[in-house]
Amino acid sequence: MNIRSVVKVLGFLLLVTAACLLLPALVAAIYGEPDWVHFLAAAGMGVVMGGSALLILRDAPDLRIREGFAVVAFGWLCVGLLGAVPYWLSGQIPSFTDAAFESISGFSTTGASILNDIEGRSHGTLFWRSLTQWLGGMGIVLLAVAILPLLGVGGMQLFRAEVPGPVAERLTPRIRETAKLLWGVYVLLTVLEIFALMIAGMGFFDAVCHSLATMATGGFSNHNASVGGYQNPAVEWIVIGFMLMAGTNFSLHYLALTGKLGAYRRDEEFRLYLGILLGSMVLIGATLFPVHFFASAHDTVRHTIFQVVAIMTTTGFGTSDYLLWPPVAQSILLGLMAIGGCAGSTGGGIKVMRVLILLKHAKLEMKKVLHPRGVFTVWFNDRSLSPALITNVLGFFLLFMLVYLSGVLILTLGGRDLVTSVGATAATLGNIGPGLGLVGPANNYSSFLDWEKWLLILFMLIGRLELFTVLVLFMPGAWRKS
Amino acid sequence: MNIRSVVKVLGFLLLVTAACLLLPALVAAIYGEPDWVHFLAAAGMGVVMGGSALLILRDAPDLRIREGFAVVAFGWLCVGLLGAVPYWLSGQIPSFTDAAFESISGFSTTGASILNDIEGRSHGTLFWRSLTQWLGGMGIVLLAVAILPLLGVGGMQLFRAEVPGPVAERLTPRIRETAKLLWGVYVLLTVLEIFALMIAGMGFFDAVCHSLATMATGGFSNHNASVGGYQNPAVEWIVIGFMLMAGTNFSLHYLALTGKLGAYRRDEEFRLYLGILLGSMVLIGATLFPVHFFASAHDTVRHTIFQVVAIMTTTGFGTSDYLLWPPVAQSILLGLMAIGGCAGSTGGGIKVMRVLILLKHAKLEMKKVLHPRGVFTVWFNDRSLSPALITNVLGFFLLFMLVYLSGVLILTLGGRDLVTSVGATAATLGNIGPGLGLVGPANNYSSFLDWEKWLLILFMLIGRLELFTVLVLFMPGAWRKS
């Protein structure tokens, strides 16, 4: 690996982040809050560090695929650490570990928070929290379209973008074009949500923050009680709609915008996504109704739909504390945390596409047992999948489970109870935010120890960057000079 | 599928079970207990049903591979149901569901019990409970050596028996010979344990029952407090030793008996088995010592080793309620429940061999990402594994997780809490016995509803018969006439 080339690109990413830090500085200035200076200071740090890296290493060779992993993993980490600086400098989040947790939770679109008093934060801080998520979401779209297929990670070659067929060896103009189109969809939906929320009665600032957090499936809210804090059913229904869209493959939205509405119906992944959502809603709703958990049928339906969509899309917004619901809600939501959104969306988790391939493979293995001499193929959206791709997806699932179990083991080793450990690992590895036990929707991660927070930061990055990207860096082979 | 051929073999199995039922009848007669007549009645039922099946279907064609699955799955079920009859007739277990649960828990070597007052049962009942486990263990050895490799289930082709190389198409004399040798090892170890336990001060009857249950990794005890009820450290150490051996590939013991002691050291699966056991003991012990959970260091060491070995070998005996231990004990034991014993042992779970192959595959997938053009092979005990076999093992893992999650979903849907649902599913699917929550080691399954008990019976069979054997029967293709 050529570390100079990697650092050069990291320098460029820091410069971009520095530019983005001007926005919360502006917001702070508009609201007359003193922390505009801390956002500017952080931006200055980014310019100095990023600029000097670019200057000193300007003749470093271009990136090769081998370096791609390091750029993605360290890029997210460095950007996240720079994003933590203003929280820390301004004293809005006094501990640097907490600031880093909040910032990386943002850039990884997780939405796990350490803040006990969200309403007491400055406007600049609240806006920056939401913006980090939105920027993270943009990064994820780029990653899914352009970078992961190149790196051959966990079946992402398959992701139904505009570019079918064999994967090119470098960013072709066509892939670049695709990324731009999907970013356009992302921006358009964000703007639409801002308008919709304002029409429903939300203020401009809150509408912007929540829209940024929704489309990234992030889940940071300006309320301690999350979206439920607005006590506004119309807002909740709007957020449900946009979370659903944020968890869907963006290229389907693009096709729909160009008039090909049938694309949704024809996509196998989208059908399974809706099926799982509907099934979960029915099962949870069926247990909530008989116990009269909510005052009215409308409340029961809305809270059920909201929570199922919020968790499966890995957004993590809340309107009700599902830990108080009947136990089946917890087991279903825990399952949805692992499944996550569609490939090519901003949702995290294993992804519906991979779950579909895994289910098809399981059926095929049973058929093989019955017909040992039969030859079978797994089909996905009318394409036959190669055995290598299926093994790759199986390997992804295996690594996901290994990291999951390691997380539970390490957290319980530190003394956390089993349910909290499972919940915290699932919620960070799947980039959801709220988990189970001590980190349920009515709580947050502030009570965790520093080492636990750094561990969960690592899980957020591992989950968000599709495991392989981060995990291969732990192999000595990745660092060998070539 | 030719159902007549299947029923003919089931008839034969019922006759064998009827013969075995004479033993507890004899025990009951010796102790002067009235239920000898019920054991005889059950034996009579078996003779009538089995005999008439054999007579009526005597000209049914021989079995083909396709029918193997049905014979294995329905064989275990029918034998288990016949084994429940004496419990029920004698009134020792008044509900037939409970009697079936106890009997199938026995034949599947699970050891989950619905009995609240074990000490109050008759000698015949206690002996039959242990004998069902021992017979189940014999069946498992036969299954592993002879039947599963033939059916091509989940990598069992690999199981290091005396017969390496390509798998023959039917039971060769050589495989039959292997099965007999391993049965010899099984009988020998059982007899040795009986002597050892008696020397340590246990009575003859209890020594026999516990030895039968140990070697089958079953875990039924004649005490409500399980092995801990004897308050005898020597007994506990002896049971630890024999559980360890019961969880090991029996062909290694055979090789050792023929003087090849190095076989243990050379076997990769055995090394990982010991490694996982040791690692778990160290982690749990390290959390028990500082909190002074037990009165003495010897107690801490003994209880830790006992519980780790009892759970990983899937025996499920108990000496201490691990639910009261620090939380890491629960997460580790839950992990061990899934891993289980070695292939070719009587232990359940995924099996150490498969876990090893999965770990090697995960490493290989990471290497592939780093070196997209590299060609890699997974090696196990100096043999290179074919991609088809690895996919098969991955498919096994996938199905295991699917059944596991379905179990948790269904139990929570019925209203059980999350931890109990996870614990009960893990403990029955992995054929352990005690689980977590309401079904922890200080409790049993008596509080479960009838439908839950039948669901758990299904999991015991699915887990014990290596998933595929039972699951393929749910596919319509299995029932088509060929």
Short mmCIF file of N, CA and C in Angstrom, two decimals, chain B residues 2 19 31 51 53 69 87 96 104 128 131 135 179 185 198 209 221-222 242 256 272 282 315 323 360 377 405 471:
data_model
loop_
_atom_site.label_atom_id
_atom_site.label_comp_id
_atom_site.label_asym_id
_atom_site.label_seq_id
_atom_site.Cartn_x
_atom_site.Cartn_y
_atom_site.Cartn_z
N ASN B 2 -41.21 -43.38 -1.93
CA ASN B 2 -42.01 -44.57 -1.72
C ASN B 2 -42.33 -44.70 -0.23
N ALA B 19 -38.02 -53.79 22.12
CA ALA B 19 -37.06 -54.65 22.82
C ALA B 19 -36.37 -53.86 23.93
N TYR B 31 -37.17 -53.15 41.44
CA TYR B 31 -37.46 -52.23 42.55
C TYR B 31 -38.89 -52.40 43.07
N GLY B 51 -44.51 -54.86 14.11
CA GLY B 51 -44.64 -56.17 13.49
C GLY B 51 -45.63 -56.15 12.33
N ALA B 53 -46.54 -53.61 10.53
CA ALA B 53 -45.99 -52.84 9.41
C ALA B 53 -45.04 -53.72 8.61
N PHE B 69 -34.14 -39.40 4.12
CA PHE B 69 -34.53 -38.27 4.97
C PHE B 69 -35.76 -38.59 5.80
N TYR B 87 -44.37 -43.36 30.14
CA TYR B 87 -44.49 -42.22 31.06
C TYR B 87 -45.96 -41.87 31.28
N PHE B 96 -49.84 -36.14 27.84
CA PHE B 96 -49.11 -36.81 26.77
C PHE B 96 -48.11 -35.88 26.11
N ILE B 104 -38.82 -37.33 23.60
CA ILE B 104 -38.07 -36.86 22.43
C ILE B 104 -36.86 -36.04 22.86
N TRP B 128 -35.42 -45.17 32.22
CA TRP B 128 -35.85 -45.04 30.82
C TRP B 128 -35.45 -43.69 30.26
N LEU B 131 -31.86 -44.02 29.47
CA LEU B 131 -31.63 -44.96 28.38
C LEU B 131 -32.04 -44.36 27.03
N LEU B 135 -29.60 -44.39 23.83
CA LEU B 135 -30.00 -44.96 22.53
C LEU B 135 -29.95 -43.88 21.45
N ALA B 179 -18.94 -48.12 12.10
CA ALA B 179 -20.01 -47.84 13.04
C ALA B 179 -19.89 -48.76 14.25
N VAL B 185 -16.45 -48.05 21.25
CA VAL B 185 -15.87 -46.96 22.04
C VAL B 185 -16.92 -46.38 22.98
N MET B 198 -18.94 -44.79 40.62
CA MET B 198 -19.16 -45.60 41.83
C MET B 198 -17.99 -45.48 42.78
N CYS B 209 -27.37 -44.35 35.37
CA CYS B 209 -28.20 -43.35 34.69
C CYS B 209 -27.36 -42.16 34.22
N SER B 221 -30.67 -35.92 34.59
CA SER B 221 -30.09 -36.31 35.87
C SER B 221 -31.21 -36.85 36.75
N ASN B 222 -30.87 -37.62 37.78
CA ASN B 222 -31.88 -38.12 38.71
C ASN B 222 -32.16 -37.12 39.83
N PHE B 242 -15.71 -37.09 31.28
CA PHE B 242 -16.45 -37.90 30.32
C PHE B 242 -17.28 -37.04 29.36
N ALA B 256 -6.87 -43.56 19.38
CA ALA B 256 -6.07 -43.54 20.61
C ALA B 256 -6.02 -44.93 21.24
N LEU B 272 -9.24 -26.86 17.95
CA LEU B 272 -10.11 -25.69 18.09
C LEU B 272 -11.12 -25.90 19.23
N VAL B 282 -11.34 -19.24 30.70
CA VAL B 282 -10.52 -18.13 31.20
C VAL B 282 -11.36 -16.87 31.31
N THR B 315 -24.22 -31.18 26.67
CA THR B 315 -24.78 -32.12 27.65
C THR B 315 -25.85 -31.42 28.47
N LEU B 323 -27.22 -18.24 35.39
CA LEU B 323 -27.95 -16.99 35.17
C LEU B 323 -27.61 -15.95 36.25
N LYS B 360 -12.30 -20.28 8.44
CA LYS B 360 -11.31 -20.30 7.36
C LYS B 360 -11.86 -19.63 6.11
N THR B 377 -7.43 -21.76 -1.53
CA THR B 377 -8.07 -23.03 -1.18
C THR B 377 -8.18 -23.10 0.34
N LEU B 405 -33.78 -17.83 14.30
CA LEU B 405 -34.53 -16.58 14.33
C LEU B 405 -36.03 -16.84 14.25
N LEU B 471 -35.72 -30.53 7.33
CA LEU B 471 -36.26 -29.40 6.58
C LEU B 471 -36.64 -29.77 5.14
#
